[in-house]
Structures are given as structure tokens and as C-alpha cells.
CSV table of C-alpha atoms in Angstrom, one decimal:
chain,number,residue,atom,x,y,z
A,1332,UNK,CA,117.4,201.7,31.7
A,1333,UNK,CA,115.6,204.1,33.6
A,1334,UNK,CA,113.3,203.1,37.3
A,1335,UNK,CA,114.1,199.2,37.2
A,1336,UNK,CA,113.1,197.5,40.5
A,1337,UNK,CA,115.7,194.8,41.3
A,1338,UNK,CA,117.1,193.4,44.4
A,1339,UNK,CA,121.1,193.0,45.6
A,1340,UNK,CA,123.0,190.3,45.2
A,1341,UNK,CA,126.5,189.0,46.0
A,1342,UNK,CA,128.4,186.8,43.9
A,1343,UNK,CA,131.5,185.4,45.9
A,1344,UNK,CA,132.3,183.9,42.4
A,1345,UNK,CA,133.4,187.5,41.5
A,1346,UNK,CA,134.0,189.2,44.5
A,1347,UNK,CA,131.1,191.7,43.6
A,1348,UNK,CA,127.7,193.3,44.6
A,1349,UNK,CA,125.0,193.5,42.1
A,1350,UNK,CA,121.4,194.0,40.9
A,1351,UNK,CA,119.5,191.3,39.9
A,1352,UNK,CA,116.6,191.9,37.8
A,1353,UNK,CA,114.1,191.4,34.8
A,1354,UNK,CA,113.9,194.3,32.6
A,1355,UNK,CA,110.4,194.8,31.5
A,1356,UNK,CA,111.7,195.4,28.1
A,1357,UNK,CA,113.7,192.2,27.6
A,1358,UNK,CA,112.8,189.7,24.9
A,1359,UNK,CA,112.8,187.1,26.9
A,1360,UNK,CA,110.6,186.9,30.1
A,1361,UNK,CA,112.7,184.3,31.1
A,1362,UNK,CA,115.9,186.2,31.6
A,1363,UNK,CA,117.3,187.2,34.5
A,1364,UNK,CA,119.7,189.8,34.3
A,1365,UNK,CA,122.5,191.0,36.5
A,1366,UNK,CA,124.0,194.1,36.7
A,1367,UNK,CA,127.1,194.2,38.9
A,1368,UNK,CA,128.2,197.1,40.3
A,1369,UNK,CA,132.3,198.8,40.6
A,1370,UNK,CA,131.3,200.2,44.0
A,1371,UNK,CA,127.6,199.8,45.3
A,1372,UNK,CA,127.5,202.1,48.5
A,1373,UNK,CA,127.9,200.5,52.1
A,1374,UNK,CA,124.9,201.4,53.1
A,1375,UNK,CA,123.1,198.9,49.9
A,1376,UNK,CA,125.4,195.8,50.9
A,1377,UNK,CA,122.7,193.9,52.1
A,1378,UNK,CA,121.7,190.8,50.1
A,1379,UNK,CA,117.8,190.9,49.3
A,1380,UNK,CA,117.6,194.4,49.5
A,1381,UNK,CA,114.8,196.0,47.2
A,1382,UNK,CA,116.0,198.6,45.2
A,1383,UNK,CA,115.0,200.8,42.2
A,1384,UNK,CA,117.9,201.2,39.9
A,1385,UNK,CA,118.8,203.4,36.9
A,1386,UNK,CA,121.7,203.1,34.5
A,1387,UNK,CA,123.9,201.8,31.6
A,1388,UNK,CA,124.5,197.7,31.1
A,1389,UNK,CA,127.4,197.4,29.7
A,1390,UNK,CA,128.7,193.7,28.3
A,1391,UNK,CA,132.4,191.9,29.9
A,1392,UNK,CA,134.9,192.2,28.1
A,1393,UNK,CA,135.5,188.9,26.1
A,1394,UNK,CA,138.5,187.9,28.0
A,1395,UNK,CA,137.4,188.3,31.4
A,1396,UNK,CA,135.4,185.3,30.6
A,1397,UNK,CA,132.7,186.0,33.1
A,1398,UNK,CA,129.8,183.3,32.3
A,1399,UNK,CA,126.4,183.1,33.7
A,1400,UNK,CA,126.0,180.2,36.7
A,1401,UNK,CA,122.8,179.2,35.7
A,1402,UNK,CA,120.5,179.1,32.6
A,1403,UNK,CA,118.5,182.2,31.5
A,1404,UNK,CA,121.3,184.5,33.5
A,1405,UNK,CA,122.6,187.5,31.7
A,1406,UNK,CA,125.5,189.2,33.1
A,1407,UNK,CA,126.7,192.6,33.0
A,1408,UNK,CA,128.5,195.8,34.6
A,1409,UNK,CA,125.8,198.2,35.4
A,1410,UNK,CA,127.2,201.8,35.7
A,1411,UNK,CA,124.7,203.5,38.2
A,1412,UNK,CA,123.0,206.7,38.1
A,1413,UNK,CA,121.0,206.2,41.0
A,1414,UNK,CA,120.0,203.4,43.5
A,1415,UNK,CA,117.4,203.6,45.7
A,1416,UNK,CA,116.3,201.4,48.6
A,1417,UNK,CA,112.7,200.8,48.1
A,1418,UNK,CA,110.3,200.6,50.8
């Protein structure tokens, strides 16, 4: 994925910052997707944040039996080639 626009999250579920986002190329308009991140940099901690995001979703592995907390939620690790706070 390449130029996403998103916005940080935190789950405390997981101990772990993320993206949040639609991807304008999902199937489903209805999806949310969220990308959570190994290290996201100090300076993007901040939940609500607008960002613009490029990377690679990868899927959980089965037995970390990471679910989604609500309907329509897809989760993921995103490995980041760039995030940038938008203005």
C-alpha cells in the first residue's frame, strides 16, 4: 500500500500503536482496517493523529489469536516505510 491516509490508534488489548484506516482499494467499503505497528516513533504516539502511511500488511500468525473487537475490523502488522503526520 502506497500514500494511505489513516489516523493512530492504541489498543491496550494488545499493548500496541497502530494505523487505522480504509484502503481505497478494499472490497468492502465497510472495512476498517488496522495496521499495528512493532515500533511507531515517539514522536506519532498520539491517539487521533492524522497520518499518511506506506507499507506492507501482513496477516497474525494463527496462533496468536488476535481477533477483531468489533465487526467490519480487519487486523494486521503493518511494516512501515514511511509515516507522515499530515497537516
Amino acid at each position: 500500500m502506497s500514500n494511505e491516509e489513516g489516523m493512530v490508534v492504541y489498543s491496550s488489548k494488545f499493548n500496541r500503536y497502530g494505523i487505522s484506516f480504509t484502503m481505497t482499494t478494499a472490497n468492502n467499503i465497510d472495512s476498517q482496517i488496522t495496521g499495528y505497528v512493532c515500533s511507531m516513533p515517539q514522536e506519532l504516539q498520539q491517539v487521533g493523529l492524522p497520518v499518511t502511511i506506506s507499507g506492507v500488511l501482513k496477516r497474525f500468525n494463527q496462533e496468536e489469536n488476535i481477533k477483531p473487537e468489533i465487526g467490519g475490523q480487519d487486523l494486521y502488522y503493518l511494516a512501515t516505510n514511511q509515516i507522515i503526520k499530515r497537516q
